[in-house]
Every structure is written in C-alpha cells, then in structure tokens.
Coordinates of C-alpha atoms in Angstrom, one line a residue:
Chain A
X1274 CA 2.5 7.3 -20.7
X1275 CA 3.7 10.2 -18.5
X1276 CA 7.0 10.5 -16.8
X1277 CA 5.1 9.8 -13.6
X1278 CA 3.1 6.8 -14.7
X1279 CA 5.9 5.5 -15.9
X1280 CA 8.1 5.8 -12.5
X1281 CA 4.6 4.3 -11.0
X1282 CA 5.4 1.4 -13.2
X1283 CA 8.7 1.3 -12.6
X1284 CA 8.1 1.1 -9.1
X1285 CA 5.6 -2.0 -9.5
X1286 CA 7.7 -3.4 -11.9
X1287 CA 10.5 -4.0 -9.2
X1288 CA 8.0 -5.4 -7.0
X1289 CA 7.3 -7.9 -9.5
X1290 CA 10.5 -8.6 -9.9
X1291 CA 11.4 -9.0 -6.2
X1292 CA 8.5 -11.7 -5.9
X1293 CA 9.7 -13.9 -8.4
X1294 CA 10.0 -17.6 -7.4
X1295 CA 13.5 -18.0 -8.7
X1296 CA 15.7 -19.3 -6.0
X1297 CA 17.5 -15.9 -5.7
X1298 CA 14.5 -14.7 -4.3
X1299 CA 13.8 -17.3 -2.4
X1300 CA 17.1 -16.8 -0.2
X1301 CA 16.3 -15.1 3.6
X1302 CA 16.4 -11.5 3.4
X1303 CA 18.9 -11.3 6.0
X1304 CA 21.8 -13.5 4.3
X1305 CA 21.2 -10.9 0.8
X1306 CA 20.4 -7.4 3.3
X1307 CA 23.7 -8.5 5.3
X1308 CA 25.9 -9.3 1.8
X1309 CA 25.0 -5.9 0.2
X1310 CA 25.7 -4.6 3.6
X1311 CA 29.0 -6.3 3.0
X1312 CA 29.4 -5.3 -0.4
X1313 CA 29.1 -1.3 0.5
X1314 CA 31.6 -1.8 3.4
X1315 CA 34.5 -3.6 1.8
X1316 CA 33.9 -1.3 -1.6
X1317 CA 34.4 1.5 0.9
X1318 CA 37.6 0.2 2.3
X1319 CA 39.5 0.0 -1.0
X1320 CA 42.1 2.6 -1.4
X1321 CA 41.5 5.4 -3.7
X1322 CA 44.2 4.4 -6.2
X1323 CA 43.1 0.9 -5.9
X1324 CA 40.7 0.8 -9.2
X1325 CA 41.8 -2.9 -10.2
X1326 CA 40.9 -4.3 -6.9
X1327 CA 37.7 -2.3 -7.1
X1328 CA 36.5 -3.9 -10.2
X1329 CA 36.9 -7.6 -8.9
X1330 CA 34.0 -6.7 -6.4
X1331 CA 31.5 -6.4 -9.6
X1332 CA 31.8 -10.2 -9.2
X1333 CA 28.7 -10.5 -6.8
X1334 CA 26.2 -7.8 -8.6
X1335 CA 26.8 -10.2 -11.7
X1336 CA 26.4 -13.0 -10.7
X1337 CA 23.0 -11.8 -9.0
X1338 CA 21.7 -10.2 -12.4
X1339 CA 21.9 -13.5 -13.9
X1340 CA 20.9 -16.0 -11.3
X1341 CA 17.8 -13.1 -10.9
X1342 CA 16.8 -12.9 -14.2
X1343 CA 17.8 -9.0 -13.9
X1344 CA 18.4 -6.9 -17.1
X1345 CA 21.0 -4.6 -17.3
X1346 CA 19.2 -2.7 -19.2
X1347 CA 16.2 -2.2 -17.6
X1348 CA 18.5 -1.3 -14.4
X1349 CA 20.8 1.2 -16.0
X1350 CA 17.5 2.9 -17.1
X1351 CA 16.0 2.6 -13.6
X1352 CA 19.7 4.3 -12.2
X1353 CA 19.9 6.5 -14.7
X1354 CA 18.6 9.2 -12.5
X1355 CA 21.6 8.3 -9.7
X1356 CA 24.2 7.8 -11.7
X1357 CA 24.8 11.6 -12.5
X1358 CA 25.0 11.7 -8.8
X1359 CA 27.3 9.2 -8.3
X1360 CA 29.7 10.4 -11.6
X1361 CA 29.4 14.3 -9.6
X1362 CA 31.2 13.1 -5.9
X1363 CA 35.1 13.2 -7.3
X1364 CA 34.7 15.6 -10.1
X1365 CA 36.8 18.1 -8.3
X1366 CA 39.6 15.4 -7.6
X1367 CA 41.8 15.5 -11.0
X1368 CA 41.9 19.4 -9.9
X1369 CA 43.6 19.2 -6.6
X1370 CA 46.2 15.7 -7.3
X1371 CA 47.7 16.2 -9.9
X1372 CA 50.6 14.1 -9.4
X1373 CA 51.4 11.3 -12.3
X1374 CA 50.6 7.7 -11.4
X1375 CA 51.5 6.1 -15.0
X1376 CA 50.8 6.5 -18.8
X1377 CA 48.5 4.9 -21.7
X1378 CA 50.5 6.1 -24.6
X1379 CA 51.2 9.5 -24.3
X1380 CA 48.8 10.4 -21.9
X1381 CA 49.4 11.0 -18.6
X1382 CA 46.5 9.7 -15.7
X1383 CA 47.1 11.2 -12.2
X1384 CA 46.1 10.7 -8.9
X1385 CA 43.2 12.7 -8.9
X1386 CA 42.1 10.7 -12.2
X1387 CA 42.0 7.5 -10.7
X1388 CA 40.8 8.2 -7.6
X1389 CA 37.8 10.2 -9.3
X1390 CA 37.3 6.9 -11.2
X1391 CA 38.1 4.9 -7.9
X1392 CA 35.1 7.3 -6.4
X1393 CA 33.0 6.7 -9.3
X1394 CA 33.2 2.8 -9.4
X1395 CA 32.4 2.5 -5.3
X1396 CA 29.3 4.8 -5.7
X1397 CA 28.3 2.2 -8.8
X1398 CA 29.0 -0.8 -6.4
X1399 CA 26.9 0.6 -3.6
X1400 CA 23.7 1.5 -6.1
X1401 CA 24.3 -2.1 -7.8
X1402 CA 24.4 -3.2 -4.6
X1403 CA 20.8 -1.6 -3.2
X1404 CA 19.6 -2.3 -6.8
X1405 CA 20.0 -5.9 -6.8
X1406 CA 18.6 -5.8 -3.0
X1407 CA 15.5 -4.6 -3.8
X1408 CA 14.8 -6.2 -7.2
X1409 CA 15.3 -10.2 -5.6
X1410 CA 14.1 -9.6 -1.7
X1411 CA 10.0 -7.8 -1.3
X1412 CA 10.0 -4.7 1.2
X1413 CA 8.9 -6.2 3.8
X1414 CA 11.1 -8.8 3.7
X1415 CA 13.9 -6.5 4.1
X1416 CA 12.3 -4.6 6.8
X1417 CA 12.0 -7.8 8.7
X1418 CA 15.5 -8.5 8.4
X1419 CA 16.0 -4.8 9.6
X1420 CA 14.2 -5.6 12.9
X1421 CA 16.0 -9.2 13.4
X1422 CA 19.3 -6.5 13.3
X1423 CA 17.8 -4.5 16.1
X1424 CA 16.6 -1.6 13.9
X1425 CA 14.5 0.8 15.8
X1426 CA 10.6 -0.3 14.5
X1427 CA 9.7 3.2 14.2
X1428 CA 12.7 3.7 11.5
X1429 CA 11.6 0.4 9.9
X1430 CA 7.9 1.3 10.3
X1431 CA 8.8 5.1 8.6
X1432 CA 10.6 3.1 5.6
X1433 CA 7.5 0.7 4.9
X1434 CA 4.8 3.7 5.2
X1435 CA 7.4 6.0 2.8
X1436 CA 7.9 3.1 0.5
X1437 CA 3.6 2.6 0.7
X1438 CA 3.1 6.6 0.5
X1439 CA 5.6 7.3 -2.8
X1440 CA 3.4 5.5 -4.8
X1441 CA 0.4 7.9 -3.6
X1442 CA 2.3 10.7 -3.7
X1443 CA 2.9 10.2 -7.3
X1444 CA -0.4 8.7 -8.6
X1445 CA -2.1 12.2 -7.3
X1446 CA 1.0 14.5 -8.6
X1447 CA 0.2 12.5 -12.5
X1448 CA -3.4 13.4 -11.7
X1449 CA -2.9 17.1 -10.5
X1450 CA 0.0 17.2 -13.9
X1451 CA -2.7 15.9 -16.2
X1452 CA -5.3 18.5 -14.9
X1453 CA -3.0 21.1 -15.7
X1454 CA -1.9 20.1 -19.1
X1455 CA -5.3 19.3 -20.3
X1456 CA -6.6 22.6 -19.6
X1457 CA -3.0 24.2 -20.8
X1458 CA -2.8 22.3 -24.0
X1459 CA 0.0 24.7 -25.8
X1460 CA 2.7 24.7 -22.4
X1461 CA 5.1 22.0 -22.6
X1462 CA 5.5 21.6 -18.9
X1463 CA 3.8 23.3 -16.1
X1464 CA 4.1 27.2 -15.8
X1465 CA 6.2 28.4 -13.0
X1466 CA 3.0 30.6 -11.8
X1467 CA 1.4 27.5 -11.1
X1468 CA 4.1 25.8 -9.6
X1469 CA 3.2 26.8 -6.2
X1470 CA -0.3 26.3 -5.7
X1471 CA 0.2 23.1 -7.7
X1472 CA 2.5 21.7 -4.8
X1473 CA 0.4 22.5 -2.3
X1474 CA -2.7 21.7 -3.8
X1475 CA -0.8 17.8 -4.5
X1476 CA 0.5 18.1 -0.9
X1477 CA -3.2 18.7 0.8
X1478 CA -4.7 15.9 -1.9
X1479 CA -1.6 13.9 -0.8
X1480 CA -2.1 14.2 3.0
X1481 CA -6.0 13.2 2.2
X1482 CA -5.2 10.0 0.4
X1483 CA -2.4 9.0 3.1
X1484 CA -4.9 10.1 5.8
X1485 CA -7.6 7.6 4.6
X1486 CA -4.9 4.8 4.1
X1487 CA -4.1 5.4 7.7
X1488 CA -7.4 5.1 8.6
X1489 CA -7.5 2.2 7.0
X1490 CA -4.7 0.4 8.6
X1491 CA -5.4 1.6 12.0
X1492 CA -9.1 -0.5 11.9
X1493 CA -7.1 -3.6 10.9
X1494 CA -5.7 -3.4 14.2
X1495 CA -2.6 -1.3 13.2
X1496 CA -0.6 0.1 16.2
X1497 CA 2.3 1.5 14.6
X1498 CA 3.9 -1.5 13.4
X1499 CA 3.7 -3.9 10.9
X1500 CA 2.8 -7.3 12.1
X1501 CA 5.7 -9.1 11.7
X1502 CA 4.6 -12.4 10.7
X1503 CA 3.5 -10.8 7.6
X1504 CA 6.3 -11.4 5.2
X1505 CA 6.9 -15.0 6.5
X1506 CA 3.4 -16.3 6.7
X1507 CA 3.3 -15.9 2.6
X1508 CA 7.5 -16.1 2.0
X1509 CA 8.4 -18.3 4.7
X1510 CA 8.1 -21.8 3.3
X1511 CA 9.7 -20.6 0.5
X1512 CA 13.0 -19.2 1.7
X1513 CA 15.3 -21.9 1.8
X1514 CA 17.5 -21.6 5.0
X1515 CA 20.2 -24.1 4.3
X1516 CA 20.6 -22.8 0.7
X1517 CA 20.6 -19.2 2.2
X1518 CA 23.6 -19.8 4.7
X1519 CA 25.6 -21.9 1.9
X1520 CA 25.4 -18.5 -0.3
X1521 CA 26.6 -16.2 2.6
X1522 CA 29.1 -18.5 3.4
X1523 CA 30.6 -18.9 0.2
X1524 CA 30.0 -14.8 -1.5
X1525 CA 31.0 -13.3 2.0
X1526 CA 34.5 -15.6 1.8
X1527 CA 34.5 -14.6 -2.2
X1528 CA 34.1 -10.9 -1.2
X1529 CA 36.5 -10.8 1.4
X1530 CA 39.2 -12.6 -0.2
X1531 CA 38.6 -10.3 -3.1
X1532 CA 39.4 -7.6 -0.7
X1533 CA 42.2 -9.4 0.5
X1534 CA 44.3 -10.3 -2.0
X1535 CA 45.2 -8.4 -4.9
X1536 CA 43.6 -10.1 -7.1
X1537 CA 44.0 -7.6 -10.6
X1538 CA 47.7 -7.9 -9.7
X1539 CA 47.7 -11.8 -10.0
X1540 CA 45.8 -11.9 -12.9
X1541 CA 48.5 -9.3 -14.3
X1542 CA 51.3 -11.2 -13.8
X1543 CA 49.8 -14.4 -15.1
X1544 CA 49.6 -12.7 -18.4
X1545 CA 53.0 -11.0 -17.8
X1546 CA 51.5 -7.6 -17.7
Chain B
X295 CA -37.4 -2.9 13.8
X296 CA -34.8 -4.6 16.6
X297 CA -35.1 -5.2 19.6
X298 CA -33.4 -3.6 21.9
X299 CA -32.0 -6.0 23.9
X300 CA -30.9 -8.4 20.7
X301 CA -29.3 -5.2 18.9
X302 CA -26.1 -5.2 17.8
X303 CA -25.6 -1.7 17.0
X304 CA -27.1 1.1 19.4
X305 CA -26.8 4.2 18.6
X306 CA -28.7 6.6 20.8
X307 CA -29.1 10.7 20.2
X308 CA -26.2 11.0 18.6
X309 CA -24.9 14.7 17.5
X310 CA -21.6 15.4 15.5
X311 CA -20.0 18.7 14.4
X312 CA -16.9 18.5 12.5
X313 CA -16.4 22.5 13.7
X314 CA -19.3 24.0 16.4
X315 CA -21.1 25.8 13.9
X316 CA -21.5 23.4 11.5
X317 CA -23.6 20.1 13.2
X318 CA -23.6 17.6 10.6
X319 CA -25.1 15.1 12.7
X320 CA -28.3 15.5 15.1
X321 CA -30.1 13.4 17.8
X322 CA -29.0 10.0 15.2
X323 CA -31.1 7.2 17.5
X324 CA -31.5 3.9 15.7
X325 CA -30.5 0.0 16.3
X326 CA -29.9 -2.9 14.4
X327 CA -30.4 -6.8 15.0
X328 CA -28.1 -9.8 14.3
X329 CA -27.8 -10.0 10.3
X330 CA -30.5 -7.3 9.9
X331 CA -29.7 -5.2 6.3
X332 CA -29.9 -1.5 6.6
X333 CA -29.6 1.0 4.1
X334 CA -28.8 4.3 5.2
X335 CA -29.8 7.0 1.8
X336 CA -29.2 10.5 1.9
X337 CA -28.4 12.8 -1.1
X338 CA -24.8 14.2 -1.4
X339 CA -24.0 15.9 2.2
X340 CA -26.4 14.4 4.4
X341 CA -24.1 12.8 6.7
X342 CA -24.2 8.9 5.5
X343 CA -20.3 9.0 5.4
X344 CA -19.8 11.0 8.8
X345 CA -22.1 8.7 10.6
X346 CA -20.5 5.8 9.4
X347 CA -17.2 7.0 10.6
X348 CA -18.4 7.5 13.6
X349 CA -19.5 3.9 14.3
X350 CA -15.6 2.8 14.1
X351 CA -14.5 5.9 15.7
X352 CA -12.6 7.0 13.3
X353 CA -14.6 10.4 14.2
X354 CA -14.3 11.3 17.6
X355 CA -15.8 13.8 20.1
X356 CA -19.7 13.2 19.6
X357 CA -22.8 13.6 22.1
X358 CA -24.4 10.7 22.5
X359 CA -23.9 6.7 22.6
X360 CA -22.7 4.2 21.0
X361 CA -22.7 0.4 21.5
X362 CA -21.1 -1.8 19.3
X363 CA -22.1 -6.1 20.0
X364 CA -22.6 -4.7 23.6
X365 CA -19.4 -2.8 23.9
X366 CA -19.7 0.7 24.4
X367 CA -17.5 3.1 21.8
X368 CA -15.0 5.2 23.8
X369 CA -11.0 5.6 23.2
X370 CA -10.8 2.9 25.6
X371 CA -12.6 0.4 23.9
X372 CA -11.4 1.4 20.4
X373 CA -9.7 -1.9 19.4
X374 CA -12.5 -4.3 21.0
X375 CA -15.2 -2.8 19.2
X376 CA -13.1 -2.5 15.6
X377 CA -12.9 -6.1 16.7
X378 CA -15.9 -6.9 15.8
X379 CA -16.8 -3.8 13.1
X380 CA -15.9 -4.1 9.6
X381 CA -15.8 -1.3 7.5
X382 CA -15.6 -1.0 3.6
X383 CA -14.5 2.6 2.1
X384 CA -15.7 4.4 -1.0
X385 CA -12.9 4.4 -2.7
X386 CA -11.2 0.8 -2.6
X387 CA -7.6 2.3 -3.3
X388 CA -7.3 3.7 -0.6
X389 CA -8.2 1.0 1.4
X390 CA -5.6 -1.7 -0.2
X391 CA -2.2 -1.0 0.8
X392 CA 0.0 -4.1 1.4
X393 CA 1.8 -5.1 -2.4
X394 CA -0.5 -8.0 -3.3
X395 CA -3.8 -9.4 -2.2
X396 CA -3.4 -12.1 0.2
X397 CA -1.2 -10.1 2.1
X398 CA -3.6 -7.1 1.8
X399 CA -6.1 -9.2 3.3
X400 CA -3.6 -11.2 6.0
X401 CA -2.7 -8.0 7.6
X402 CA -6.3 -7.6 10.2
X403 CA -6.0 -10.8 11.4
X404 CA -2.4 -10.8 12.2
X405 CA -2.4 -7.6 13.7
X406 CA -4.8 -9.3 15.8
X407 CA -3.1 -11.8 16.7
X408 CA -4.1 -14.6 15.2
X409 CA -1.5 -17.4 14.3
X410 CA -0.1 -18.3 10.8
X411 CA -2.1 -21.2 9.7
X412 CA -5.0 -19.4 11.2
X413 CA -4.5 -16.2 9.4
X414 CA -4.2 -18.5 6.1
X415 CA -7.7 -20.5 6.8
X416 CA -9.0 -16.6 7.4
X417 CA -7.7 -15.3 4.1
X418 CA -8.9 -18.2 1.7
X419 CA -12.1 -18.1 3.6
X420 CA -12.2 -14.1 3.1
X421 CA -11.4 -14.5 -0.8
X422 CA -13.2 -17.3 -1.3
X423 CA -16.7 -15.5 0.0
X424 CA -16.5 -12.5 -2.2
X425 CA -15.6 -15.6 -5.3
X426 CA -11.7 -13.8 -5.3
X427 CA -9.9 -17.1 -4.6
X428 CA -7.5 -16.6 -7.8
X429 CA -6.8 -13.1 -7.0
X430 CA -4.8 -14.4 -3.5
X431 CA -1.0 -14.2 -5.6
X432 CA -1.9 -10.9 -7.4
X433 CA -0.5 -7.3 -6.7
X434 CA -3.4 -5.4 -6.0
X435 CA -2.3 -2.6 -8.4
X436 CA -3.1 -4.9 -11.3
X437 CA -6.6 -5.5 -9.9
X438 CA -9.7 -3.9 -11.9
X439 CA -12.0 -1.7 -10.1
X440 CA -14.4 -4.3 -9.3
X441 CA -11.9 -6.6 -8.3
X442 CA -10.2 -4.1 -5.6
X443 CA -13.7 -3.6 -4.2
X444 CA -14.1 -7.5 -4.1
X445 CA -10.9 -7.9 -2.1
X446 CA -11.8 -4.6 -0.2
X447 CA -15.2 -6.2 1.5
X448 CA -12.7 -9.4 2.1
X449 CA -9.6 -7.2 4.2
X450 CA -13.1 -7.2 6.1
X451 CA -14.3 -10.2 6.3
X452 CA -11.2 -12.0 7.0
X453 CA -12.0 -10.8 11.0
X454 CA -15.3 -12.4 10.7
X455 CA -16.8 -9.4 12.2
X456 CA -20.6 -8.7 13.5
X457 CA -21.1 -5.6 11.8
X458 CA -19.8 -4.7 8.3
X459 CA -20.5 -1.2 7.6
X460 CA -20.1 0.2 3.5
X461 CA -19.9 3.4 2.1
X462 CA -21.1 3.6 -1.4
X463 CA -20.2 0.4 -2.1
X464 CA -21.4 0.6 -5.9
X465 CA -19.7 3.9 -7.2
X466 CA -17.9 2.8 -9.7
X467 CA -18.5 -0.2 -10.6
X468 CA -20.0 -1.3 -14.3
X469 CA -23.2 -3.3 -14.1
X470 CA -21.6 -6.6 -13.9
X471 CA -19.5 -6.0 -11.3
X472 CA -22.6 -4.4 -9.3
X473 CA -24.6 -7.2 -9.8
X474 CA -21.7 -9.2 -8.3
X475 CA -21.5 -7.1 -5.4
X476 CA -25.2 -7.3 -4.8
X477 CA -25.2 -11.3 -4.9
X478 CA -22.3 -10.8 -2.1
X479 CA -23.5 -8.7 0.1
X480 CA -26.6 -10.5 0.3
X481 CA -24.7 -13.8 0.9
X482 CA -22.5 -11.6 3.8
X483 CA -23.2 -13.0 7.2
X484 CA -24.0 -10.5 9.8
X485 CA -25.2 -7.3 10.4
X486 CA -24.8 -4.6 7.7
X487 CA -25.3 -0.9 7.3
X488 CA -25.1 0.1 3.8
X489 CA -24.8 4.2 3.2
X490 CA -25.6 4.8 -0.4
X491 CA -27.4 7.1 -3.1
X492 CA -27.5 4.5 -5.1
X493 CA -31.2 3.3 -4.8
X494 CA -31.3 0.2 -6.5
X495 CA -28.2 -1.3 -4.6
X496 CA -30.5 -0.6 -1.3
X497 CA -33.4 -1.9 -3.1
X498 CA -31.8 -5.0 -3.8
X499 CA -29.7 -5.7 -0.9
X500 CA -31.8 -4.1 2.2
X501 CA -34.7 -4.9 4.5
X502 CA -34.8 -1.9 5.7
X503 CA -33.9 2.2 5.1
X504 CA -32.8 5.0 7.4
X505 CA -33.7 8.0 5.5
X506 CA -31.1 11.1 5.9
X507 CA -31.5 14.7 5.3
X508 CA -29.4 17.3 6.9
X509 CA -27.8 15.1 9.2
X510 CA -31.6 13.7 10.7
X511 CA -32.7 10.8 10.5
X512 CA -36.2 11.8 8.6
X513 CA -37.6 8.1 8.1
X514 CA -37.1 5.1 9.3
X515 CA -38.5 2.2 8.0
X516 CA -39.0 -1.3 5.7
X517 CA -37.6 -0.7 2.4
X518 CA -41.1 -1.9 1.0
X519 CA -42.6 1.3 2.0
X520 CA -39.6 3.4 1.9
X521 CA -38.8 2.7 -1.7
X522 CA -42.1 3.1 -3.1
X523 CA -42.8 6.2 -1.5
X524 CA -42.0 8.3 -4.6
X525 CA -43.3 12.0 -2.7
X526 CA -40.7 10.9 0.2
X527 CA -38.1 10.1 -1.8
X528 CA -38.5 13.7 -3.9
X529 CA -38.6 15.4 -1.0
X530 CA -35.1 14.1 0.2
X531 CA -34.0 14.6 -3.0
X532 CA -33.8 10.9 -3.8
X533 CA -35.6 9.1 -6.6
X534 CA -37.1 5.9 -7.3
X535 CA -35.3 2.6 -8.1
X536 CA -34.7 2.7 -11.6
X537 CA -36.5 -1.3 -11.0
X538 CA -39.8 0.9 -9.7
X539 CA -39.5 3.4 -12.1
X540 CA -40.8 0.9 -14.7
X541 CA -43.7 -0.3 -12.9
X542 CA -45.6 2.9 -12.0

C-alpha cells in the first residue's frame, strides 16, 4: 500500500470509527463539539508554569478513548504527522528563561523548561481534543452543530466540500504517483524535474473530478448548502438527548473544577510530597 | 416514434459548440414518449455525453429547444426540470459523495424538500428497485464497482423522476453485474435515454436507437432495424451485437 492509499484509509477508517453505535457516538454533536471546545479553552488558560494542573485535563480525552473503543495506538500513528508540530511551538523557550524553578537531583529545570513542556502538553490536549471529536461524532454531524452555533453556512459548507474533496484530491495524486513510478521503476520518489508538471497535471485532473462531483450535487437539488436534515434523518433517533446533557453537565463541572482547583497540589500533599 | 403532443422530452434543432469553431452538436431534433427506451450510439466523440448534458443543463448556451415533461429548459427553470430529470454518470465515483449509501441517496430528496419519514420511504424504495436494500448502512467507499453503479441509478431514482438519462451505463462492469443492470433498467419506470457504445446493453434494454456521428443525428429508428443493419452500423463505426453476430 502507498503512503497515499494508506492516508485514504486512514481517512475512511475514522469515518468508521465515528459511526459506530457505541453510546459515545450516539451523544448530540453539539454537547461533544462544545466540550472539546471547552477542553481547548481552559487548556489554554493554564499558566505556563502550571504543568501539574495541565495534566489533570487528560482526564476527559481518556475517558473518551475508552468509552469509544479508540486505540491509542492507532491515534498516536494518525498524529504522528502533528505532533512534530506541536513539540516545535516552545522550542526556543528554555533559551530566553533561564531562571531556576526547582531540581530533580542535580539537575536544574528552568522556566523556559517547563513552560516549553507546559506549551507542548496544551498543543497535545487540543489535538487529543479534535482527535477524539472526529473519531466519535460523523462530519456532518459536527457541521450541523456548527450551524445550530450560528456559523456562517458558507464556512460550514467550505469544511464539508474540503473534507469531501481531500479524499479526491488524494485518490488522483496515488494515481498520477503510481503513473510515475511505474514508468520510473529505479527513482525512489518522484524526480524534482517532474515535480512541476506533476502538480499541475494532479491539480487540472483534481479540478475535473471535483467539477463532476459538483455537477453531481448541484442536480440533486444542491444550492450551496447541505440540507440540514441530513445528519438527523439517519443519526437522529439515535442520539440520546437526556444522556447527552447528563455528560456535558457532569465533564464540563469535571473540567472546570479541574481548572479550578489545584488539583496536582492536593494530590501532593495527600502523599506528603 | 412519439407523439408530439404525449412527449416527454422535445428537443428541437439543437446546436452546441463547446468553443465557436468546434460544433459538437448540430440541428439534434428528436422526442420521446412516457416510458419509451431510447438508445443513443455513437463511437467515441460523437456527442452522446455532450447531448446528454445538455438535457439537464449542465451545458449551457445552445441554439435550439428544449422541453423537459412540458417545461421548457432555460436558467430559470433549471431546478423544475432537474425535478423531474434523472441523470446517471459514467463514472459512478464521481457521482457518490455523501460517506455511506443511504445518505448518498437521502440527499436529492431532502434538498428538495421532502420531509424525513418521506425521504426514508424514498430511499428504501430507491435501494430496494435496483435490489441494494442491504447496502443502505454501508460507506460507499467499500462498495464494488457494480454496487456503486447500483446505488448511482438509485441517488436517481429516489426523486421518482420522468426521465432518467445514462451515460455508458455498462463501462465497467463484469458480465454479472451487466446483466444485473440490464434486468434494472428494463424494470425502471419512465422514460429513458441510454447513450452507449456498448451495443448489446442497447440491444437488450432499448426500443428504439438515435444513431450519432459527428454530432448528427444520422438514423433514427426501432432497434430491430437499427441493430441489424450491419452496413449502417460499419459506417458509424459501430458493430453488431455480439448476440447478432452469432446469427448471421
């Protein structure tokens, strides 16, 4: 399998897993879009030498792997790409604060260390966060829950057509890649020479495909947005409301408390630490 | 051939041209009745695809007329007449976008406005004509190529429309899976315009042929005479049904 056909079935694979009939999934896509919503926002607010506190927030992504049937493993792999990302935005920190904020052993860990790591772990939180989003609630679902907040449709309609149009995009980049390679069989990638006409031969073949898809959609009555029964005429019956606002209830006190009070601190002191 | 006042498809000296100096289409007349079968061959290039488009306006900007169940095709009248004009594209994956079938084949009838738990009668009833009942729950990315041309014809169907108009319906498809298709679109209510090279689909499925060369309608007539016509055929470069073949 190529890389591409493999992030193709990445891609699907997360599909299936969002349209599981566990009762994660079955939760409105509002009450999970508004918690990870949450989630970013509080792991934001945390001070940047506040690591301990930061940690209690994992709370919710775990919990969600497990009543989801997620994998951590299959995630990490999925994130793997981000992550690098993620590790990058406070590199530079342990270079400009270099003041000492305590010891293990003999080594000293300053400011800029921990807030690098501070930096680190709210980027994680906020990935985790989308991650586990995606993986229990189908697209649509969230972009309904996107419109119910007010979102401008043309936003929400841009996000369903890119999430619809990636999968094109890549299906004719694995084609145009496997053209190449066949007929280049001693080149481990593709030659820079072809790089160019490559892109815009996949960018033309691209507009082709996404121009008959269009098509398509606009003689099934499409006028620019997606009918918005859609989701809840197949997902409706199925998302339990009372069990929904009993979970936002209960994680948004959880989160908010763990924002709160401090709870590393309490934990510490109960084992005298 | 139809009558003219029972026709459900007019389409009178039509002329297309994708740029000025290329006409791909000229002086197209013809008309179809209520449930009438017409097959529209042409080799590669003849225009079977372009006038197809035309009928549901995806191409724009031709001479001519074009009346759709009575309603005349302008920008006006785009929606009414896709209303009641079904179309089913040569390549199926490009056709099925939504994540799994049911929704794929919910999304006409909601856009028109249809309500829920008539949008569900429309989409069992749409499955359950082209035999794809059990493919409702899957994602159509783990359909097989006859299966996403079975669910393609029912993202049609579930609009219950007058006309249902398909390009190379067959290309593709292993023998099975084309005799399937031929069963269907035989059992398919309404009128249908089929736009193939593939002889033996129109053989099987058609009462009657438009022959196209160059963008002209050279021939118009039952498929008895049509079919059999080896010299005609040649001449369009066309053959025989392999069926025919056999039997000369």
């Amino acid at each position: 399998m190529s890389r591409i056909e493999k992030a193709v079935f990445e891609l699907n694979s997360i599909e299936d897993l969002s349209r599981q009939n566990r009762w994660v999934n079955r939760l409105h896509p509002s009450v999970k879009l508004l918690l990870t919503l949450l989630l970013a926002v509080l792991a934001v607010s945390f001070d940047k030498y506040n690591l301990p506190g930061l940690l209690g927030l994992f709370v919710y992504p775990l919990f969600v792997f497990i009543a989801g049937g997620l994998r951590f493993k299959d995630a990490l792999r999925r994130l793997w790409i981000v992550l690098p990302l993620v590790v990058v935005t406070g590199i530079t920190n342990p270079f400009f604060d270099r003041q000492v904020q305590f010891y293990i052993g003999n080594f000293a860990v300053t400011g800029g260390m921990v807030s690098m790591a501070t930096l680190i772990v709210k980027g994680i939180l906020c990935v985790l966060g989308a991650y586990i989003l995606i993986a229990t609630t189908p697209i649509e679902g969230i972009c309904r829950s996107l419109r119910a907040f007010r979102v401008p449709k043309t936003i929400v309609t841009v996000i369903l057509l890119i999430y619809r149009y990636v999968t094109v995009l890549l299906q004719e980049a694995d084609r145009v890649t496997n053209a190449y390679l066949l007929r280049a069989p001693s080149e481990k990638g593709i030659g820079i020479r072809a790089w160019g006409p490559l892109a815009g031969g996949l960018l033309l073949r691209s507009m082709d495909r996404a121009q008959v898809l269009y098509e398509s959609m606009q003689l099934r009555g499409f006028d620019g947005e997606f009918p918005e029964g859609l989701h809840a005429l197949f997902y409706e019956g199925r998302d339990n409301r009372r069990l929904s606002i009993i979970y936002f209830a209960v994680w948004a006190v959880i989160l908010v408390l763990l924002r709160i009070v401090p709870v590393a601190g309490i934990v510490g002191s109960v084992f005298g630490i | 051939m139809a009558d003219k006042n029972e026709s459900c498809l007019l389409v009178r000296n039509v002329s297309f041209a994708y740029e000025k100096k290329y006409p791909v289409l000229h002086e197209i007349s013809f008309e179809a009745a209520p449930g009438e079968t017409v097959g529209i061959a042409g080799a590669n290039g003849a225009g079977k695809s372009t006038l197809l488009k035309l009928l549901v306006g995806l191409e724009t900007g031709f001479e001519g007329s074009i009346e759709i169940c009575g309603i005349r095709l302008d920008k006006k009248n785009l929606a009414a007449v896709r209303r009641h004009i079904g179309y089913v594209f040569q390549d199926s994956d490009s056709q099925l976008f939504m994540t799994t079938v049911e929704e794929d084949v919910a999304f006409a009838p909601l856009n028109y406005g249809y309500s829920a738990d008539e949008t569900k009668k429309r989409v069992e009833n749409a499955l359950r004509s082209v035999n794809a009942e059990h493919l409702a729950k899957k994602p159509v990315y783990r359909l097989s190529g006859g299966e996403k041309r079975l669910v393609s014809i029912a993202t049609i169907l579930s609009l219950t429309p007058e006309v249902v108009l398909m390009d190379e319906p067959s290309s593709g498809l292993d023998p099975k899976n084309r005799r399937n298709l031929i069963g269907i679109i035989r059992d398919l209510p309404g009128t249908k315009l089929i736009a193939s090279h593939d002889m033996d689909l129109l053989w099987d499925t058609c009462s009657r042929i438009l022959l196209i060369r160059d963008g002209r309608i050279v021939c118009d007539g039952p498929a008895d005479d049509i079919m059999r016509n080896e010299e005609l055929l040649r001449e369009n470069d066309l053959e025989l049904p392999l069926s025919l073949q056999g039997r000369r």
